[in-house]
mmCIF file of N, CA, C and O in Angstrom:
data_model
loop_
_atom_site.group_PDB
_atom_site.id
_atom_site.type_symbol
_atom_site.label_atom_id
_atom_site.label_comp_id
_atom_site.label_asym_id
_atom_site.label_seq_id
_atom_site.Cartn_x
_atom_site.Cartn_y
_atom_site.Cartn_z
ATOM 1 N N MET A 1 0.821 -1.402 0.016
ATOM 2 C CA MET A 1 0.353 -0.409 0.215
ATOM 3 C C MET A 1 0.873 1.140 -0.154
ATOM 4 O O MET A 1 0.148 2.218 -0.604
ATOM 5 N N ASN A 2 2.206 0.769 0.335
ATOM 6 C CA ASN A 2 2.769 2.316 0.577
ATOM 7 C C ASN A 2 3.619 2.336 -0.725
ATOM 8 O O ASN A 2 3.502 3.663 -1.062
ATOM 9 N N LEU A 3 4.005 1.634 -1.339
ATOM 10 C CA LEU A 3 4.053 1.906 -2.803
ATOM 11 C C LEU A 3 3.302 2.336 -3.265
ATOM 12 O O LEU A 3 3.899 3.571 -4.327
ATOM 13 N N LEU A 4 2.070 2.392 -3.507
ATOM 14 C CA LEU A 4 1.124 2.411 -4.392
ATOM 15 C C LEU A 4 0.774 3.979 -4.142
ATOM 16 O O LEU A 4 0.433 4.646 -4.802
ATOM 17 N N SER A 5 0.742 4.190 -2.844
ATOM 18 C CA SER A 5 0.486 6.075 -2.307
ATOM 19 C C SER A 5 1.645 7.074 -3.256
ATOM 20 O O SER A 5 1.611 7.901 -3.526
ATOM 21 N N ALA A 6 2.881 6.133 -2.830
ATOM 22 C CA ALA A 6 4.090 6.892 -3.459
ATOM 23 C C ALA A 6 3.836 7.266 -4.610
ATOM 24 O O ALA A 6 4.333 8.503 -5.184
ATOM 25 N N ILE A 7 3.062 6.319 -5.303
ATOM 26 C CA ILE A 7 3.325 6.386 -6.882
ATOM 27 C C ILE A 7 2.389 7.614 -7.367
ATOM 28 O O ILE A 7 2.002 8.216 -8.231
ATOM 29 N N LEU A 8 1.134 7.473 -6.300
ATOM 30 C CA LEU A 8 -0.173 8.563 -6.895
ATOM 31 C C LEU A 8 0.300 9.909 -6.469
ATOM 32 O O LEU A 8 0.078 10.716 -6.967
ATOM 33 N N LEU A 9 1.003 9.717 -5.505
ATOM 34 C CA LEU A 9 1.513 11.053 -5.194
ATOM 35 C C LEU A 9 2.684 11.837 -5.964
ATOM 36 O O LEU A 9 2.702 13.249 -6.691
ATOM 37 N N MET A 10 3.319 11.211 -6.354
ATOM 38 C CA MET A 10 4.499 11.092 -7.866
ATOM 39 C C MET A 10 3.516 11.639 -9.125
ATOM 40 O O MET A 10 4.305 12.445 -9.584
ATOM 41 N N GLY A 11 2.630 10.962 -9.175
ATOM 42 C CA GLY A 11 2.185 11.289 -10.378
ATOM 43 C C GLY A 11 1.895 12.547 -10.994
ATOM 44 O O GLY A 11 2.523 12.703 -12.548
ATOM 45 N N PRO A 12 1.083 13.534 -10.137
ATOM 46 C CA PRO A 12 1.157 15.120 -10.913
ATOM 47 C C PRO A 12 2.535 15.270 -11.297
ATOM 48 O O PRO A 12 2.558 16.093 -12.233
ATOM 49 N N ALA A 13 3.061 15.523 -10.058
ATOM 50 C CA ALA A 13 4.523 16.044 -10.358
ATOM 51 C C ALA A 13 5.861 15.673 -11.546
ATOM 52 O O ALA A 13 6.641 16.379 -12.279
ATOM 53 N N ALA A 14 5.639 14.130 -12.052
ATOM 54 C CA ALA A 14 6.130 13.619 -13.112
ATOM 55 C C ALA A 14 6.024 14.118 -14.490
ATOM 56 O O ALA A 14 6.223 13.531 -15.575
ATOM 57 N N ALA A 15 4.538 14.716 -14.184
ATOM 58 C CA ALA A 15 3.514 14.638 -15.765
ATOM 59 C C ALA A 15 4.281 15.603 -16.051
ATOM 60 O O ALA A 15 4.748 16.816 -15.705
ATOM 61 N N PRO A 16 4.191 15.458 -17.817
ATOM 62 C CA PRO A 16 5.107 16.470 -18.789
ATOM 63 C C PRO A 16 4.043 17.639 -18.804
ATOM 64 O O PRO A 16 3.161 17.602 -18.456
ATOM 65 N N ALA A 17 5.045 18.584 -18.215
ATOM 66 C CA ALA A 17 4.163 20.018 -18.758
ATOM 67 C C ALA A 17 4.167 20.894 -19.548
ATOM 68 O O ALA A 17 4.936 20.053 -20.885
ATOM 69 N N GLY A 18 3.676 21.696 -20.049
ATOM 70 C CA GLY A 18 3.808 22.558 -21.018
ATOM 71 C C GLY A 18 4.749 23.392 -21.410
ATOM 72 O O GLY A 18 5.400 23.041 -20.364
ATOM 73 N N ALA A 19 4.949 24.083 -22.670
ATOM 74 C CA ALA A 19 6.279 24.669 -22.765
ATOM 75 C C ALA A 19 6.655 25.862 -21.648
ATOM 76 O O ALA A 19 7.372 26.228 -20.811
ATOM 77 N N ASP A 20 5.354 26.328 -21.245
ATOM 78 C CA ASP A 20 5.949 27.496 -20.099
ATOM 79 C C ASP A 20 5.115 26.558 -18.356
ATOM 80 O O ASP A 20 5.140 27.440 -17.856
ATOM 81 N N GLY A 21 4.995 25.045 -18.802
ATOM 82 C CA GLY A 21 5.214 25.055 -16.958
ATOM 83 C C GLY A 21 3.818 24.883 -16.410
ATOM 84 O O GLY A 21 3.760 24.380 -15.745
ATOM 85 N N GLN A 22 2.722 24.837 -17.119
ATOM 86 C CA GLN A 22 1.748 24.392 -17.080
ATOM 87 C C GLN A 22 0.867 23.300 -17.558
ATOM 88 O O GLN A 22 1.712 22.653 -18.299
ATOM 89 N N GLN A 23 -0.213 22.911 -16.606
ATOM 90 C CA GLN A 23 -0.708 21.595 -18.032
ATOM 91 C C GLN A 23 -1.480 21.946 -18.888
ATOM 92 O O GLN A 23 -1.739 22.705 -18.905
ATOM 93 N N PRO A 24 -0.975 20.755 -19.922
ATOM 94 C CA PRO A 24 -2.117 20.929 -20.944
ATOM 95 C C PRO A 24 -3.367 20.928 -20.723
ATOM 96 O O PRO A 24 -4.148 20.793 -19.560
ATOM 97 N N SER A 25 -4.279 21.453 -21.769
ATOM 98 C CA SER A 25 -5.500 21.991 -21.337
ATOM 99 C C SER A 25 -6.472 20.837 -21.881
ATOM 100 O O SER A 25 -6.054 19.952 -22.824
ATOM 101 N N ALA A 26 -7.542 21.038 -21.297
ATOM 102 C CA ALA A 26 -8.470 19.943 -21.180
ATOM 103 C C ALA A 26 -9.762 20.173 -22.507
ATOM 104 O O ALA A 26 -10.278 19.650 -22.562
ATOM 105 N N TRP A 27 -9.337 21.188 -22.931
ATOM 106 C CA TRP A 27 -10.301 21.508 -23.935
ATOM 107 C C TRP A 27 -10.731 20.066 -25.166
ATOM 108 O O TRP A 27 -11.651 20.314 -25.723
ATOM 109 N N PRO A 28 -9.741 20.291 -25.485
ATOM 110 C CA PRO A 28 -9.624 19.426 -26.655
ATOM 111 C C PRO A 28 -10.525 18.206 -26.676
ATOM 112 O O PRO A 28 -11.087 17.028 -27.144
ATOM 113 N N THR A 29 -10.110 17.465 -24.974
ATOM 114 C CA THR A 29 -10.660 16.414 -25.115
ATOM 115 C C THR A 29 -12.568 16.948 -24.650
ATOM 116 O O THR A 29 -13.425 15.642 -25.052
ATOM 117 N N ILE A 30 -12.691 17.719 -24.461
ATOM 118 C CA ILE A 30 -14.053 17.848 -24.161
ATOM 119 C C ILE A 30 -14.633 18.394 -25.085
ATOM 120 O O ILE A 30 -15.910 17.920 -25.179
ATOM 121 N N ILE A 31 -14.071 18.916 -25.894
ATOM 122 C CA ILE A 31 -14.772 19.123 -27.371
ATOM 123 C C ILE A 31 -14.591 17.616 -28.333
ATOM 124 O O ILE A 31 -16.532 17.479 -29.038
ATOM 125 N N MET A 32 -13.732 16.726 -28.260
ATOM 126 C CA MET A 32 -14.288 15.457 -28.897
ATOM 127 C C MET A 32 -15.095 14.560 -28.178
ATOM 128 O O MET A 32 -16.138 13.770 -28.628
ATOM 129 N N PHE A 33 -15.405 14.702 -26.615
ATOM 130 C CA PHE A 33 -16.654 13.856 -26.113
ATOM 131 C C PHE A 33 -18.064 14.816 -26.680
ATOM 132 O O PHE A 33 -19.029 13.887 -27.068
ATOM 133 N N GLY A 34 -18.025 15.809 -26.818
ATOM 134 C CA GLY A 34 -19.106 16.507 -27.083
ATOM 135 C C GLY A 34 -19.356 15.990 -28.588
ATOM 136 O O GLY A 34 -20.910 16.028 -29.289
ATOM 137 N N ALA A 35 -18.565 16.201 -29.304
ATOM 138 C CA ALA A 35 -18.753 15.684 -30.751
ATOM 139 C C ALA A 35 -19.203 14.202 -30.945
ATOM 140 O O ALA A 35 -19.904 14.261 -31.950
ATOM 141 N N ILE A 36 -18.969 13.781 -30.252
ATOM 142 C CA ILE A 36 -18.970 12.069 -30.359
ATOM 143 C C ILE A 36 -20.699 12.052 -29.583
ATOM 144 O O ILE A 36 -21.439 10.886 -30.198
ATOM 145 N N ILE A 37 -20.992 12.947 -28.608
ATOM 146 C CA ILE A 37 -22.626 12.860 -28.090
ATOM 147 C C ILE A 37 -23.564 13.605 -29.297
ATOM 148 O O ILE A 37 -24.372 12.944 -29.518
ATOM 149 N N LEU A 38 -22.547 14.388 -30.270
ATOM 150 C CA LEU A 38 -23.585 14.934 -31.053
ATOM 151 C C LEU A 38 -23.835 13.906 -31.948
ATOM 152 O O LEU A 38 -24.862 14.011 -32.908
ATOM 153 N N VAL A 39 -22.798 13.288 -32.427
ATOM 154 C CA VAL A 39 -22.999 12.302 -33.908
ATOM 155 C C VAL A 39 -24.097 11.013 -33.502
ATOM 156 O O VAL A 39 -24.722 10.835 -34.377
ATOM 157 N N MET A 40 -23.657 10.448 -32.035
ATOM 158 C CA MET A 40 -24.697 9.879 -30.991
ATOM 159 C C MET A 40 -26.189 10.004 -31.430
ATOM 160 O O MET A 40 -27.019 9.354 -31.520
ATOM 161 N N TRP A 41 -26.277 11.665 -31.050
ATOM 162 C CA TRP A 41 -27.770 11.937 -31.113
ATOM 163 C C TRP A 41 -28.346 12.230 -32.335
ATOM 164 O O TRP A 41 -29.613 11.774 -32.806
ATOM 165 N N LEU A 42 -27.221 12.770 -33.480
ATOM 166 C CA LEU A 42 -27.928 12.606 -34.709
ATOM 167 C C LEU A 42 -28.262 11.263 -35.570
ATOM 168 O O LEU A 42 -29.237 11.423 -36.600
ATOM 169 N N PHE A 43 -27.440 9.989 -35.312
ATOM 170 C CA PHE A 43 -27.466 8.888 -35.926
ATOM 171 C C PHE A 43 -27.928 8.255 -35.205
ATOM 172 O O PHE A 43 -28.854 7.421 -36.076
ATOM 173 N N MET A 44 -28.492 8.281 -34.079
ATOM 174 C CA MET A 44 -29.370 6.954 -33.159
ATOM 175 C C MET A 44 -30.756 7.475 -32.240
ATOM 176 O O MET A 44 -31.400 6.991 -32.926
ATOM 177 N N ILE A 45 -30.270 8.413 -31.735
ATOM 178 C CA ILE A 45 -31.245 8.948 -30.599
ATOM 179 C C ILE A 45 -32.831 9.895 -31.574
ATOM 180 O O ILE A 45 -33.684 9.175 -31.502
ATOM 181 N N ARG A 46 -32.260 10.885 -32.666
ATOM 182 C CA ARG A 46 -33.083 11.315 -33.127
ATOM 183 C C ARG A 46 -34.207 10.465 -33.881
ATOM 184 O O ARG A 46 -35.029 10.523 -34.097
ATOM 185 N N PRO A 47 -32.990 9.788 -35.238
ATOM 186 C CA PRO A 47 -34.063 8.665 -35.687
ATOM 187 C C PRO A 47 -35.030 7.956 -35.093
ATOM 188 O O PRO A 47 -36.192 7.845 -35.613
ATOM 189 N N GLN A 48 -34.471 7.487 -33.924
ATOM 190 C CA GLN A 48 -35.321 6.294 -33.154
ATOM 191 C C GLN A 48 -36.761 7.588 -33.036
ATOM 192 O O GLN A 48 -37.739 6.732 -32.815
ATOM 193 N N ARG A 49 -36.479 8.228 -32.410
ATOM 194 C CA ARG A 49 -37.754 8.666 -31.690
ATOM 195 C C ARG A 49 -38.470 9.574 -32.824
ATOM 196 O O ARG A 49 -39.942 9.164 -32.543
ATOM 197 N N LYS A 50 -38.208 10.021 -33.505
ATOM 198 C CA LYS A 50 -39.084 10.293 -34.833
ATOM 199 C C LYS A 50 -39.700 8.819 -35.279
ATOM 200 O O LYS A 50 -40.863 8.930 -35.849
ATOM 201 N N GLN A 51 -38.952 7.688 -35.702
ATOM 202 C CA GLN A 51 -40.016 6.124 -35.725
ATOM 203 C C GLN A 51 -40.750 6.140 -34.585
ATOM 204 O O GLN A 51 -42.067 5.717 -35.120
ATOM 205 N N GLN A 52 -40.954 6.185 -33.364
ATOM 206 C CA GLN A 52 -41.426 6.252 -32.171
ATOM 207 C C GLN A 52 -42.817 7.092 -31.718
ATOM 208 O O GLN A 52 -43.686 6.642 -32.014
ATOM 209 N N LYS A 53 -42.484 8.221 -32.885
ATOM 210 C CA LYS A 53 -43.341 9.748 -32.987
ATOM 211 C C LYS A 53 -44.338 8.897 -34.046
ATOM 212 O O LYS A 53 -45.626 8.819 -33.717
ATOM 213 N N GLU A 54 -44.255 8.314 -35.100
ATOM 214 C CA GLU A 54 -44.597 7.882 -36.334
ATOM 215 C C GLU A 54 -45.617 6.687 -35.785
ATOM 216 O O GLU A 54 -46.613 6.443 -35.988
ATOM 217 N N LEU A 55 -45.241 5.748 -35.025
ATOM 218 C CA LEU A 55 -45.442 4.800 -34.598
ATOM 219 C C LEU A 55 -46.720 5.126 -33.788
ATOM 220 O O LEU A 55 -47.773 4.333 -34.081
ATOM 221 N N GLN A 56 -46.413 5.717 -33.003
ATOM 222 C CA GLN A 56 -47.783 6.547 -31.707
ATOM 223 C C GLN A 56 -48.869 7.540 -32.990
ATOM 224 O O GLN A 56 -50.058 6.656 -32.174
ATOM 225 N N ASN A 57 -48.333 7.940 -33.990
ATOM 226 C CA ASN A 57 -49.285 8.393 -34.389
ATOM 227 C C ASN A 57 -50.224 7.431 -35.059
ATOM 228 O O ASN A 57 -51.443 7.649 -35.016
ATOM 229 N N PHE A 58 -49.271 6.574 -35.799
ATOM 230 C CA PHE A 58 -50.364 5.476 -36.834
ATOM 231 C C PHE A 58 -51.956 4.665 -35.403
ATOM 232 O O PHE A 58 -52.302 4.883 -35.933
ATOM 233 N N ARG A 59 -50.490 4.524 -34.172
ATOM 234 C CA ARG A 59 -51.695 3.501 -33.579
ATOM 235 C C ARG A 59 -52.817 4.503 -33.103
ATOM 236 O O ARG A 59 -54.124 4.110 -32.850
ATOM 237 N N SER A 60 -52.769 5.830 -33.204
ATOM 238 C CA SER A 60 -53.935 6.731 -32.590
ATOM 239 C C SER A 60 -54.694 6.756 -33.795
ATOM 240 O O SER A 60 -56.039 7.282 -33.558
ATOM 241 N N GLY A 61 -54.068 6.709 -34.677
ATOM 242 C CA GLY A 61 -55.210 7.047 -35.525
ATOM 243 C C GLY A 61 -55.858 5.511 -36.506
ATOM 244 O O GLY A 61 -56.425 5.745 -37.857
ATOM 245 N N LEU A 62 -55.766 4.529 -35.791
ATOM 246 C CA LEU A 62 -56.206 3.348 -35.989
ATOM 247 C C LEU A 62 -57.851 3.521 -36.592
ATOM 248 O O LEU A 62 -59.116 4.151 -35.655
ATOM 249 N N LYS A 63 -58.658 3.065 -37.471
ATOM 250 C CA LYS A 63 -59.926 2.834 -37.689
ATOM 251 C C LYS A 63 -60.512 1.878 -38.339
ATOM 252 O O LYS A 63 -59.570 1.231 -38.723
ATOM 253 N N LYS A 64 -61.487 1.334 -38.395
ATOM 254 C CA LYS A 64 -62.663 0.476 -38.459
ATOM 255 C C LYS A 64 -62.079 -0.056 -40.146
ATOM 256 O O LYS A 64 -62.309 1.392 -41.094
ATOM 257 N N GLY A 65 -61.682 -0.738 -40.753
ATOM 258 C CA GLY A 65 -61.313 -1.188 -42.113
ATOM 259 C C GLY A 65 -59.858 -0.923 -42.538
ATOM 260 O O GLY A 65 -59.522 -1.437 -43.594
ATOM 261 N N ASP A 66 -58.919 -0.654 -41.707
ATOM 262 C CA ASP A 66 -57.254 -0.599 -42.031
ATOM 263 C C ASP A 66 -57.147 -1.759 -41.743
ATOM 264 O O ASP A 66 -57.648 -2.508 -41.217
ATOM 265 N N LYS A 67 -56.004 -2.041 -43.029
ATOM 266 C CA LYS A 67 -55.311 -3.127 -42.811
ATOM 267 C C LYS A 67 -54.036 -3.433 -41.936
ATOM 268 O O LYS A 67 -53.250 -2.328 -42.585
ATOM 269 N N VAL A 68 -53.709 -4.085 -41.541
ATOM 270 C CA VAL A 68 -52.957 -3.966 -40.460
ATOM 271 C C VAL A 68 -51.970 -5.110 -40.184
ATOM 272 O O VAL A 68 -52.346 -6.173 -40.521
ATOM 273 N N VAL A 69 -50.762 -5.162 -39.755
ATOM 274 C CA VAL A 69 -50.088 -6.099 -39.440
ATOM 275 C C VAL A 69 -49.266 -6.381 -38.497
ATOM 276 O O VAL A 69 -49.203 -5.310 -37.716
ATOM 277 N N THR A 70 -49.436 -7.426 -37.730
ATOM 278 C CA THR A 70 -49.289 -7.137 -35.657
ATOM 279 C C THR A 70 -47.947 -7.574 -35.911
ATOM 280 O O THR A 70 -47.031 -8.358 -37.019
ATOM 281 N N VAL A 71 -47.355 -7.592 -34.587
ATOM 282 C CA VAL A 71 -45.619 -7.411 -34.521
ATOM 283 C C VAL A 71 -45.294 -9.314 -34.779
ATOM 284 O O VAL A 71 -44.379 -9.365 -34.977
ATOM 285 N N GLY A 72 -46.144 -10.033 -34.177
ATOM 286 C CA GLY A 72 -45.780 -11.384 -35.261
ATOM 287 C C GLY A 72 -46.276 -11.821 -36.420
ATOM 288 O O GLY A 72 -46.236 -12.870 -36.903
ATOM 289 N N GLY A 73 -46.409 -10.531 -37.138
ATOM 290 C CA GLY A 73 -46.655 -10.998 -38.811
ATOM 291 C C GLY A 73 -48.184 -11.767 -39.150
ATOM 292 O O GLY A 73 -48.145 -12.142 -40.144
ATOM 293 N N ILE A 74 -49.068 -11.068 -38.500
ATOM 294 C CA ILE A 74 -50.309 -11.782 -38.619
ATOM 295 C C ILE A 74 -50.960 -10.279 -39.805
ATOM 296 O O ILE A 74 -50.844 -9.359 -38.890
ATOM 297 N N TYR A 75 -51.403 -11.061 -40.314
ATOM 298 C CA TYR A 75 -51.902 -9.836 -41.568
ATOM 299 C C TYR A 75 -53.434 -9.794 -40.920
ATOM 300 O O TYR A 75 -54.181 -10.740 -41.038
ATOM 301 N N GLY A 76 -54.202 -8.558 -41.056
ATOM 302 C CA GLY A 76 -55.591 -8.412 -40.742
ATOM 303 C C GLY A 76 -56.238 -7.207 -41.050
ATOM 304 O O GLY A 76 -55.467 -6.573 -41.566
ATOM 305 N N GLU A 77 -57.436 -7.128 -40.846
ATOM 306 C CA GLU A 77 -58.307 -6.075 -41.303
ATOM 307 C C GLU A 77 -59.207 -5.740 -39.761
ATOM 308 O O GLU A 77 -59.851 -6.515 -39.442
ATOM 309 N N ILE A 78 -58.991 -4.277 -39.476
ATOM 310 C CA ILE A 78 -59.724 -4.261 -38.315
ATOM 311 C C ILE A 78 -61.288 -3.963 -38.355
ATOM 312 O O ILE A 78 -61.500 -3.375 -39.531
ATOM 313 N N VAL A 79 -61.359 -4.827 -37.327
ATOM 314 C CA VAL A 79 -63.119 -4.952 -37.360
ATOM 315 C C VAL A 79 -63.665 -3.892 -36.499
ATOM 316 O O VAL A 79 -64.691 -3.027 -36.568
ATOM 317 N N GLU A 80 -62.995 -3.851 -34.999
ATOM 318 C CA GLU A 80 -63.302 -2.826 -33.981
ATOM 319 C C GLU A 80 -62.287 -1.934 -33.313
ATOM 320 O O GLU A 80 -61.269 -3.262 -33.157
ATOM 321 N N VAL A 81 -62.132 -0.813 -33.086
ATOM 322 C CA VAL A 81 -61.048 -0.406 -32.487
ATOM 323 C C VAL A 81 -61.717 0.124 -30.580
ATOM 324 O O VAL A 81 -62.777 0.931 -30.674
ATOM 325 N N SER A 82 -61.137 -0.218 -29.650
ATOM 326 C CA SER A 82 -61.672 0.286 -28.566
ATOM 327 C C SER A 82 -60.020 0.612 -28.047
ATOM 328 O O SER A 82 -58.855 1.392 -28.381
ATOM 329 N N GLU A 83 -60.096 1.510 -26.686
ATOM 330 C CA GLU A 83 -58.945 2.587 -26.101
ATOM 331 C C GLU A 83 -57.489 1.788 -25.944
ATOM 332 O O GLU A 83 -56.386 2.398 -26.957
ATOM 333 N N LYS A 84 -57.466 0.126 -25.940
ATOM 334 C CA LYS A 84 -56.263 -0.122 -25.673
ATOM 335 C C LYS A 84 -56.089 -1.650 -26.480
ATOM 336 O O LYS A 84 -55.024 -1.907 -27.176
ATOM 337 N N THR A 85 -57.481 -1.588 -27.159
ATOM 338 C CA THR A 85 -57.139 -3.124 -27.753
ATOM 339 C C THR A 85 -57.897 -2.786 -29.591
ATOM 340 O O THR A 85 -58.720 -2.126 -29.310
ATOM 341 N N CYS A 86 -57.710 -3.722 -30.531
ATOM 342 C CA CYS A 86 -58.077 -3.972 -31.465
ATOM 343 C C CYS A 86 -58.840 -5.024 -31.797
ATOM 344 O O CYS A 86 -58.097 -6.123 -31.826
ATOM 345 N N LEU A 87 -59.935 -5.442 -32.497
ATOM 346 C CA LEU A 87 -60.216 -6.651 -32.780
ATOM 347 C C LEU A 87 -60.319 -6.821 -34.365
ATOM 348 O O LEU A 87 -60.615 -5.706 -34.927
ATOM 349 N N ILE A 88 -59.368 -7.624 -34.364
ATOM 350 C CA ILE A 88 -58.961 -7.592 -36.079
ATOM 351 C C ILE A 88 -59.426 -9.101 -36.960
ATOM 352 O O ILE A 88 -59.556 -10.385 -36.222
ATOM 353 N N LYS A 89 -59.948 -9.213 -38.381
ATOM 354 C CA LYS A 89 -60.683 -10.138 -38.715
ATOM 355 C C LYS A 89 -59.379 -10.810 -39.662
ATOM 356 O O LYS A 89 -58.563 -9.986 -40.672
ATOM 357 N N VAL A 90 -58.834 -11.762 -39.274
ATOM 358 C CA VAL A 90 -57.842 -12.116 -39.827
ATOM 359 C C VAL A 90 -58.114 -13.266 -41.369
ATOM 360 O O VAL A 90 -57.609 -12.889 -42.342
ATOM 361 N N ASP A 91 -59.177 -14.524 -41.471
ATOM 362 C CA ASP A 91 -59.115 -14.905 -42.427
ATOM 363 C C ASP A 91 -60.719 -15.506 -42.309
ATOM 364 O O ASP A 91 -61.092 -16.384 -40.989
ATOM 365 N N GLY A 92 -61.576 -14.991 -42.925
ATOM 366 C CA GLY A 92 -63.041 -16.243 -42.771
ATOM 367 C C GLY A 92 -63.928 -15.437 -41.399
ATOM 368 O O GLY A 92 -63.775 -14.215 -41.690
ATOM 369 N N ASP A 93 -63.935 -16.261 -40.754
ATOM 370 C CA ASP A 93 -64.980 -15.767 -39.742
ATOM 371 C C ASP A 93 -63.864 -15.424 -38.522
ATOM 372 O O ASP A 93 -63.993 -15.435 -37.181
ATOM 373 N N VAL A 94 -62.262 -15.714 -38.840
ATOM 374 C CA VAL A 94 -61.436 -15.842 -37.936
ATOM 375 C C VAL A 94 -61.204 -14.604 -37.196
ATOM 376 O O VAL A 94 -60.849 -13.516 -38.324
ATOM 377 N N LYS A 95 -61.207 -13.905 -35.904
ATOM 378 C CA LYS A 95 -61.045 -12.889 -35.371
ATOM 379 C C LYS A 95 -59.950 -12.727 -34.173
ATOM 380 O O LYS A 95 -60.406 -13.584 -33.581
ATOM 381 N N LEU A 96 -59.116 -11.812 -34.151
ATOM 382 C CA LEU A 96 -58.232 -11.919 -32.935
ATOM 383 C C LEU A 96 -58.388 -10.502 -32.425
ATOM 384 O O LEU A 96 -58.787 -9.582 -33.098
ATOM 385 N N ARG A 97 -58.187 -10.785 -30.679
ATOM 386 C CA ARG A 97 -58.535 -9.115 -30.025
ATOM 387 C C ARG A 97 -56.839 -9.327 -29.850
ATOM 388 O O ARG A 97 -56.143 -9.688 -28.999
ATOM 389 N N VAL A 98 -56.333 -7.763 -30.505
ATOM 390 C CA VAL A 98 -54.943 -7.446 -29.843
ATOM 391 C C VAL A 98 -54.377 -6.511 -29.177
ATOM 392 O O VAL A 98 -55.654 -5.787 -29.786
ATOM 393 N N ASP A 99 -53.830 -6.068 -28.626
ATOM 394 C CA ASP A 99 -53.525 -4.881 -28.174
ATOM 395 C C ASP A 99 -52.773 -3.984 -29.431
ATOM 396 O O ASP A 99 -52.045 -4.398 -29.932
ATOM 397 N N LYS A 100 -52.740 -2.512 -29.019
ATOM 398 C CA LYS A 100 -52.554 -1.861 -30.099
ATOM 399 C C LYS A 100 -51.185 -1.752 -30.523
ATOM 400 O O LYS A 100 -50.900 -1.163 -30.936
ATOM 401 N N GLN A 101 -50.298 -1.676 -29.116
ATOM 402 C CA GLN A 101 -49.399 -1.860 -28.701
ATOM 403 C C GLN A 101 -48.339 -2.938 -29.639
ATOM 404 O O GLN A 101 -47.250 -2.889 -30.457
ATOM 405 N N GLY A 102 -48.799 -3.649 -30.209
ATOM 406 C CA GLY A 102 -48.512 -5.194 -31.290
ATOM 407 C C GLY A 102 -49.195 -4.729 -32.386
ATOM 408 O O GLY A 102 -48.376 -5.465 -33.265
ATOM 409 N N LEU A 103 -49.721 -3.866 -32.796
ATOM 410 C CA LEU A 103 -49.656 -3.355 -34.197
ATOM 411 C C LEU A 103 -48.424 -2.454 -34.994
ATOM 412 O O LEU A 103 -48.391 -1.763 -33.895
ATOM 413 N N VAL A 104 -47.864 -2.919 -35.704
ATOM 414 C CA VAL A 104 -46.533 -1.960 -36.383
ATOM 415 C C VAL A 104 -46.935 -1.605 -37.414
ATOM 416 O O VAL A 104 -46.247 -0.408 -37.859
ATOM 417 N N LYS A 105 -47.728 -1.544 -38.642
ATOM 418 C CA LYS A 105 -47.858 -1.039 -39.461
ATOM 419 C C LYS A 105 -49.277 -1.401 -40.040
ATOM 420 O O LYS A 105 -49.789 -1.886 -40.330
ATOM 421 N N ASP A 106 -49.347 -0.513 -41.437
ATOM 422 C CA ASP A 106 -50.619 -0.418 -42.150
ATOM 423 C C ASP A 106 -50.162 -0.687 -43.538
ATOM 424 O O ASP A 106 -48.956 -0.227 -44.081
ATOM 425 N N TYR A 107 -50.692 -2.008 -44.242
ATOM 426 C CA TYR A 107 -50.492 -1.768 -45.442
ATOM 427 C C TYR A 107 -51.315 -1.996 -46.377
ATOM 428 O O TYR A 107 -51.351 -2.588 -47.639
ATOM 429 N N SER A 108 -51.936 -1.061 -46.158
ATOM 430 C CA SER A 108 -53.183 -0.784 -47.293
ATOM 431 C C SER A 108 -52.941 -0.273 -48.357
ATOM 432 O O SER A 108 -53.427 -0.777 -49.350
ATOM 433 N N GLU A 109 -51.881 0.499 -48.279
ATOM 434 C CA GLU A 109 -51.165 1.289 -49.527
ATOM 435 C C GLU A 109 -50.302 0.558 -50.191
ATOM 436 O O GLU A 109 -50.567 0.433 -51.491
ATOM 437 N N THR A 110 -49.536 -0.465 -49.729
ATOM 438 C CA THR A 110 -49.072 -1.392 -50.522
ATOM 439 C C THR A 110 -49.454 -2.423 -51.389
ATOM 440 O O THR A 110 -49.146 -3.477 -52.264
ATOM 441 N N ALA A 111 -50.709 -2.710 -51.023
ATOM 442 C CA ALA A 111 -51.977 -3.858 -51.069
ATOM 443 C C ALA A 111 -52.417 -3.353 -52.421
ATOM 444 O O ALA A 111 -52.970 -4.140 -53.011
ATOM 445 N N GLN A 112 -52.337 -2.109 -52.547
ATOM 446 C CA GLN A 112 -53.299 -1.421 -53.512
ATOM 447 C C GLN A 112 -52.041 -1.098 -54.732
ATOM 448 O O GLN A 112 -52.714 -1.341 -55.758
ATOM 449 N N GLN A 113 -50.810 -1.696 -54.599
ATOM 450 C CA GLN A 113 -49.861 -1.247 -55.766
ATOM 451 C C GLN A 113 -49.821 -2.306 -56.547
ATOM 452 O O GLN A 113 -49.611 -3.323 -56.174
#
């Protein structure tokens, strides 16, 4: 333990100093971290928030007759919409009640093309 404390106490004195005897500036490091955070925000966080907002607007605008796809890949047409769930018609008389959070996209535009 004695050796460790001696090395730690000598550390700042043995560090190389600038030309005039002062410590080097921390600004380049701060600017680099700021640039990394900015790049992460631009390429990761901002698009994720945009996608979440679009998905929330899609789920709040659901109405009867919309053709949707669930998270599990089930295609269906909305028969009934309530506050938190939707009843979708899958095939023939088969109907499923799913949570709105389980609906991921509207395929009615792509089906017409």
